[in-house]
Coordinates of C-alpha atoms in Angstrom, one line a residue:
M17 CA 31.8 53.9 -23.5
G18 CA 34.2 50.9 -23.7
H19 CA 34.7 51.0 -19.9
T20 CA 31.0 51.0 -19.2
K21 CA 30.4 48.0 -21.5
A22 CA 33.3 46.2 -19.8
A23 CA 31.9 46.9 -16.4
V24 CA 28.4 45.8 -17.4
L25 CA 29.9 42.6 -18.8
V26 CA 31.8 41.9 -15.6
V27 CA 28.6 42.4 -13.5
V28 CA 26.6 40.1 -15.9
L29 CA 29.3 37.4 -15.7
A30 CA 29.5 37.7 -11.9
I31 CA 25.7 37.2 -11.7
A32 CA 25.9 34.2 -14.1
V33 CA 28.6 32.5 -12.0
L34 CA 26.6 33.1 -8.8
G35 CA 23.6 31.7 -10.5
L36 CA 25.5 28.5 -11.3
A37 CA 26.7 28.1 -7.8
T38 CA 23.4 28.7 -5.9
D39 CA 20.5 28.5 -8.4
S40 CA 19.3 25.0 -7.6
Q41 CA 19.6 25.3 -3.8
A42 CA 18.1 28.8 -3.8
Q43 CA 15.0 27.4 -5.5
L44 CA 14.5 24.8 -2.7
Q45 CA 12.3 26.2 0.0
N46 CA 10.6 25.3 3.3
G47 CA 7.0 24.4 2.6
F48 CA 7.4 24.3 -1.2
Y49 CA 4.2 22.2 -1.5
T50 CA 2.0 24.4 0.6
G51 CA -1.2 25.1 -1.4
K52 CA -0.1 22.9 -4.3
C53 CA -1.9 19.7 -3.5
R54 CA -5.6 20.4 -3.6
G55 CA -5.8 21.4 0.1
N56 CA -3.7 18.4 1.2
D57 CA -0.7 18.8 3.5
V58 CA 2.0 16.9 1.6
E59 CA 4.4 16.7 4.5
A60 CA 1.7 15.4 6.9
V61 CA 0.7 12.7 4.4
V62 CA 4.3 11.5 4.2
R63 CA 4.8 11.7 7.9
G64 CA 1.6 9.6 8.6
I65 CA 2.7 6.8 6.2
V66 CA 6.3 6.7 7.6
K67 CA 5.1 6.6 11.2
A68 CA 2.8 3.7 10.5
R69 CA 5.6 1.8 8.9
F70 CA 8.0 2.6 11.7
A71 CA 5.5 1.2 14.2
Q72 CA 5.6 -2.1 12.4
D73 CA 9.3 -2.1 11.4
S74 CA 11.9 0.1 13.2
A75 CA 14.6 -1.1 10.7
I76 CA 13.0 1.3 8.2
V77 CA 15.1 4.0 9.7
A78 CA 18.4 2.3 8.7
H79 CA 17.0 1.3 5.3
L80 CA 16.0 4.9 4.4
L81 CA 19.2 6.4 5.7
R82 CA 21.2 4.0 3.5
L83 CA 18.9 4.6 0.5
L84 CA 19.3 8.4 0.9
F85 CA 23.1 8.1 1.0
H86 CA 23.2 5.8 -2.0
E87 CA 20.9 8.2 -3.8
C88 CA 22.5 11.5 -3.1
G89 CA 26.1 10.1 -3.4
V90 CA 25.5 9.4 -7.1
N91 CA 24.7 12.5 -9.3
G92 CA 22.9 14.1 -6.3
C93 CA 19.5 13.7 -4.8
D94 CA 17.6 13.1 -8.0
G95 CA 15.6 9.9 -7.8
G96 CA 18.0 8.0 -10.0
L97 CA 18.3 5.1 -7.6
L98 CA 14.5 4.4 -7.8
I99 CA 14.4 3.6 -11.5
D100 CA 13.9 -0.1 -12.4
G101 CA 15.4 -1.8 -15.4
T102 CA 18.6 -3.2 -16.9
G103 CA 21.8 -1.2 -16.2
T104 CA 20.2 1.3 -13.9
E105 CA 21.7 2.6 -10.6
K106 CA 19.6 0.0 -8.7
T107 CA 21.5 -2.8 -10.4
A108 CA 25.0 -1.7 -9.4
K109 CA 26.6 -4.0 -6.9
P110 CA 26.7 -1.5 -3.9
N111 CA 22.9 -1.0 -4.4
L112 CA 21.8 -4.6 -4.5
S113 CA 21.2 -4.7 -0.8
V114 CA 19.4 -1.3 -0.5
K115 CA 15.9 -1.5 0.9
G116 CA 13.0 0.8 1.5
Y117 CA 11.9 1.2 -2.1
D118 CA 8.4 -0.1 -1.3
L119 CA 7.8 2.7 1.2
I120 CA 8.7 5.4 -1.3
T121 CA 6.3 3.7 -3.8
N122 CA 3.5 3.6 -1.2
I123 CA 3.9 7.3 -0.5
K124 CA 4.1 8.3 -4.2
T125 CA 0.9 6.3 -4.9
E126 CA -1.0 8.1 -2.1
L127 CA 0.2 11.5 -3.2
E128 CA -0.6 10.8 -6.9
K129 CA -4.2 10.1 -5.8
R130 CA -4.4 13.5 -4.0
C131 CA -2.5 15.7 -6.5
P132 CA -1.2 13.9 -9.6
G133 CA 2.2 15.0 -11.0
V134 CA 3.0 17.5 -8.2
V135 CA 5.4 15.8 -5.7
S136 CA 8.7 14.6 -6.9
C137 CA 10.2 11.2 -6.0
S138 CA 13.4 12.8 -4.9
D139 CA 11.5 15.0 -2.4
I140 CA 9.6 12.0 -1.1
E141 CA 13.0 10.3 -0.3
I142 CA 14.1 13.4 1.6
L143 CA 10.9 13.8 3.6
A144 CA 10.5 10.1 4.3
T145 CA 14.1 9.9 5.7
R146 CA 13.5 13.0 7.9
D147 CA 10.3 11.5 9.2
A148 CA 11.9 8.1 10.0
V149 CA 14.6 9.9 11.9
N150 CA 11.9 11.8 13.7
A151 CA 10.0 8.6 14.5
S152 CA 13.2 7.1 16.0
T153 CA 14.4 10.1 18.0
G154 CA 11.3 12.2 18.6
Q155 CA 13.3 15.1 17.0
G156 CA 12.1 16.8 13.9
Y157 CA 14.1 19.0 11.6
A158 CA 13.3 21.3 8.7
V159 CA 14.1 20.2 5.1
R160 CA 13.7 22.3 2.1
T161 CA 11.7 20.9 -0.9
G162 CA 11.2 21.6 -4.5
R163 CA 13.5 19.0 -6.1
R164 CA 12.8 17.5 -9.5
D165 CA 13.7 14.0 -10.8
R166 CA 16.5 13.5 -13.2
R167 CA 16.0 11.5 -16.4
R168 CA 19.2 9.5 -15.8
S169 CA 19.9 6.3 -14.0
V170 CA 23.1 4.4 -15.0
A171 CA 24.8 1.6 -13.1
T172 CA 28.3 2.8 -14.1
D173 CA 27.7 6.2 -12.4
V174 CA 27.7 4.4 -9.1
N175 CA 31.1 4.9 -7.3
L176 CA 30.4 4.9 -3.6
P177 CA 33.0 4.6 -0.7
G178 CA 34.1 1.0 0.0
Q179 CA 33.9 -0.7 3.5
D180 CA 37.7 -0.6 3.7
F181 CA 38.3 3.0 2.7
T182 CA 41.0 5.0 4.5
V183 CA 40.0 8.4 5.9
P184 CA 41.7 10.3 3.0
Q185 CA 39.9 8.1 0.5
A186 CA 36.5 8.6 2.2
A187 CA 37.0 12.3 2.7
A188 CA 37.9 12.8 -1.0
F189 CA 34.6 11.2 -1.9
F190 CA 32.6 13.4 0.5
R191 CA 34.4 16.5 -0.9
T192 CA 33.0 15.7 -4.4
L193 CA 29.6 16.1 -2.7
G194 CA 30.6 19.5 -1.2
L195 CA 30.7 17.9 2.2
S196 CA 33.5 18.3 4.8
S197 CA 35.4 15.6 6.7
D198 CA 33.4 16.7 9.8
D199 CA 30.1 16.1 7.8
M200 CA 31.6 12.7 6.9
V201 CA 32.2 11.7 10.5
V202 CA 28.7 12.8 11.5
L203 CA 27.0 11.1 8.5
L204 CA 28.8 7.8 9.1
G205 CA 27.1 7.9 12.5
A206 CA 24.0 6.5 10.6
H207 CA 25.8 3.2 11.2
T208 CA 24.5 3.4 14.7
V209 CA 21.4 1.7 13.4
G210 CA 23.1 -0.3 10.7
V211 CA 24.1 -3.9 10.0
T212 CA 26.5 -5.5 7.6
H213 CA 27.5 -9.1 6.8
C214 CA 30.5 -11.2 7.7
S215 CA 31.6 -11.2 4.0
M216 CA 32.4 -7.4 4.5
I217 CA 34.9 -7.9 7.3
K218 CA 36.3 -11.5 7.1
K219 CA 39.0 -10.9 4.6
S220 CA 40.1 -7.4 5.4
R221 CA 39.9 -7.5 9.2
L222 CA 39.7 -11.1 10.5
Y223 CA 41.6 -13.6 8.4
S224 CA 43.9 -11.8 6.0
Y225 CA 44.6 -8.3 7.2
G226 CA 47.0 -6.5 4.9
G227 CA 46.9 -9.4 2.5
K228 CA 48.6 -11.8 5.0
A229 CA 47.0 -15.2 5.5
G230 CA 45.6 -15.6 9.0
A231 CA 46.3 -12.0 10.0
T232 CA 43.8 -10.1 12.1
D233 CA 43.5 -6.3 12.1
P234 CA 45.5 -5.1 15.2
S235 CA 43.4 -2.0 15.5
M236 CA 40.3 -4.2 16.4
D237 CA 39.7 -4.9 20.1
P238 CA 41.1 -8.5 20.5
E239 CA 38.1 -9.7 22.5
L240 CA 35.8 -8.5 19.8
A241 CA 37.9 -10.1 17.1
S242 CA 37.8 -13.4 19.0
T243 CA 34.0 -13.2 19.4
Y244 CA 33.6 -12.6 15.6
K245 CA 36.0 -15.5 14.7
T246 CA 34.5 -18.0 17.1
Y247 CA 30.8 -17.3 17.0
V248 CA 29.7 -14.8 14.3
C249 CA 32.0 -15.0 11.3
P250 CA 33.9 -18.3 11.4
N251 CA 36.3 -18.8 8.5
T252 CA 33.9 -20.8 6.3
A253 CA 31.9 -19.7 3.3
S254 CA 28.7 -20.5 5.1
S255 CA 29.1 -17.6 7.5
D256 CA 29.3 -15.0 4.7
N257 CA 25.7 -13.8 5.1
N258 CA 25.7 -13.8 8.9
I259 CA 24.6 -10.4 10.3
V260 CA 27.1 -8.1 12.0
F261 CA 25.8 -5.2 14.0
L262 CA 27.7 -1.9 13.4
D263 CA 26.8 -0.6 16.8
D264 CA 26.4 -2.2 20.3
R265 CA 23.6 -4.7 19.8
S266 CA 21.6 -3.2 22.8
S267 CA 21.6 0.1 21.0
A268 CA 21.3 -1.2 17.4
S269 CA 17.8 0.3 16.8
K270 CA 18.6 3.7 18.4
L271 CA 19.9 6.7 16.6
D272 CA 22.4 7.8 19.2
N273 CA 26.1 8.4 19.8
S274 CA 27.0 4.9 21.1
F275 CA 28.5 4.1 17.7
Y276 CA 31.3 6.6 18.4
K277 CA 31.8 5.1 21.9
M278 CA 32.3 1.8 20.1
L279 CA 35.0 3.3 17.9
Q280 CA 36.8 4.7 21.0
R281 CA 36.9 1.1 22.3
R282 CA 38.2 -0.1 18.9
R283 CA 35.0 -2.1 18.4
G284 CA 34.0 -0.7 15.0
A285 CA 33.1 -3.6 12.7
L286 CA 33.8 -1.9 9.3
M287 CA 37.4 -0.7 8.6
V288 CA 36.0 2.6 7.1
D289 CA 34.3 3.2 10.5
Q290 CA 37.2 2.3 12.8
N291 CA 39.6 4.3 10.6
L292 CA 37.7 7.5 11.8
Y293 CA 39.2 6.8 15.2
N294 CA 42.5 5.4 14.0
D295 CA 43.3 8.5 11.9
G296 CA 44.4 11.5 14.0
S297 CA 42.7 14.0 11.6
T298 CA 39.2 12.7 12.5
R299 CA 39.7 11.2 16.0
W300 CA 39.0 14.5 17.7
M301 CA 35.6 14.6 16.0
V302 CA 34.8 11.0 17.1
D303 CA 35.7 12.0 20.6
R304 CA 33.5 15.1 20.5
L305 CA 30.5 13.0 19.3
A306 CA 31.2 10.2 21.8
N307 CA 31.6 12.5 24.8
T308 CA 28.9 15.1 24.2
D309 CA 25.3 15.1 23.0
H310 CA 26.2 17.0 19.8
F311 CA 25.3 14.1 17.5
R312 CA 21.7 14.8 18.3
W313 CA 21.7 18.1 16.5
L314 CA 24.6 17.7 14.1
F315 CA 23.2 14.6 12.5
P316 CA 20.0 16.2 11.3
Q317 CA 22.0 19.2 10.0
A318 CA 24.3 17.0 8.1
L319 CA 21.4 15.0 6.6
A320 CA 19.7 18.2 5.5
K321 CA 23.0 19.2 3.8
L322 CA 23.4 15.8 2.1
G323 CA 19.8 16.2 0.9
E324 CA 20.7 19.3 -1.1
V325 CA 23.6 17.9 -3.0
N326 CA 23.4 18.6 -6.8
V327 CA 19.6 18.9 -6.9
L328 CA 17.4 19.8 -9.9
T329 CA 14.7 22.5 -9.5
G330 CA 12.5 24.8 -11.4
T331 CA 11.9 23.4 -14.9
Q332 CA 14.9 21.0 -14.8
G333 CA 14.2 17.3 -15.1
E334 CA 10.6 16.1 -14.4
V335 CA 8.2 15.2 -11.7
R336 CA 7.7 11.4 -12.3
R337 CA 4.2 10.0 -12.2
V338 CA 5.7 6.6 -11.0
C339 CA 9.0 6.6 -9.1
T340 CA 10.3 3.4 -10.8
K341 CA 10.2 4.8 -14.4
F342 CA 10.7 8.0 -16.4
N343 CA 7.6 9.8 -17.7

């Protein structure tokens, strides 16, 4: 009898542990909203609004990719970044330049008219990003839905990778999300449509590399460094907000692999990006993405994986009526 009880207990414990590991992701599903929105196709509604925005403003792709990373990188994909108010995630320094909130609000407003209280803000973020990528590349990919919104948004939770991170530092962060260093290299490819500002590279790469006054990062292509110092980011405070493209300017609005080709030529603007090529542990992956068309299908896969980090499902959390405040 004792043995039987012990065996039952082991089985129950094993099931409980498996439940902890997979429960949330297991409850996400393709087409979660089918038949739940009074005859409306939720995903078609989102796609229509995103396509219309993309036609007016192609930069929305970069804005949504960044919003998604800043969302899912803090407590998972839970809508926490969307909350307004003092001391929320939105007010943390890395998030002050995040854009695209208005599009999420527009989508939520339309869906609330069609089926109130059904579609979560966190699912809208995932779907909108997917549809922006699709609008840019013509390539769709499946994402599972069924997330719910967390009742938490605290600025001090925000601890995202810095622009000067080494590969081990960045990889450690991605590991906390359950993502590999390969996923990291692929996801940083979002910078193919990104921009930054001179303030992010002047000190660390152009004028005081390694803390030495006047030193320039030797891993940066000298011609590029000279262009930055002469024209884009001269060493005066007035250049701090000048825009720096993270990819070749001719390709700056295309989601493609040219970002990795830039890294091969030592023309990455941010140190965290160029380090992917400087570091032997990730260089092979940069070479693979630069020299093949694998980015085209690996990037959507990595985005889908990022979108399933630490989600709430079932009866956890809530489905917000308004994305900027808790119910």
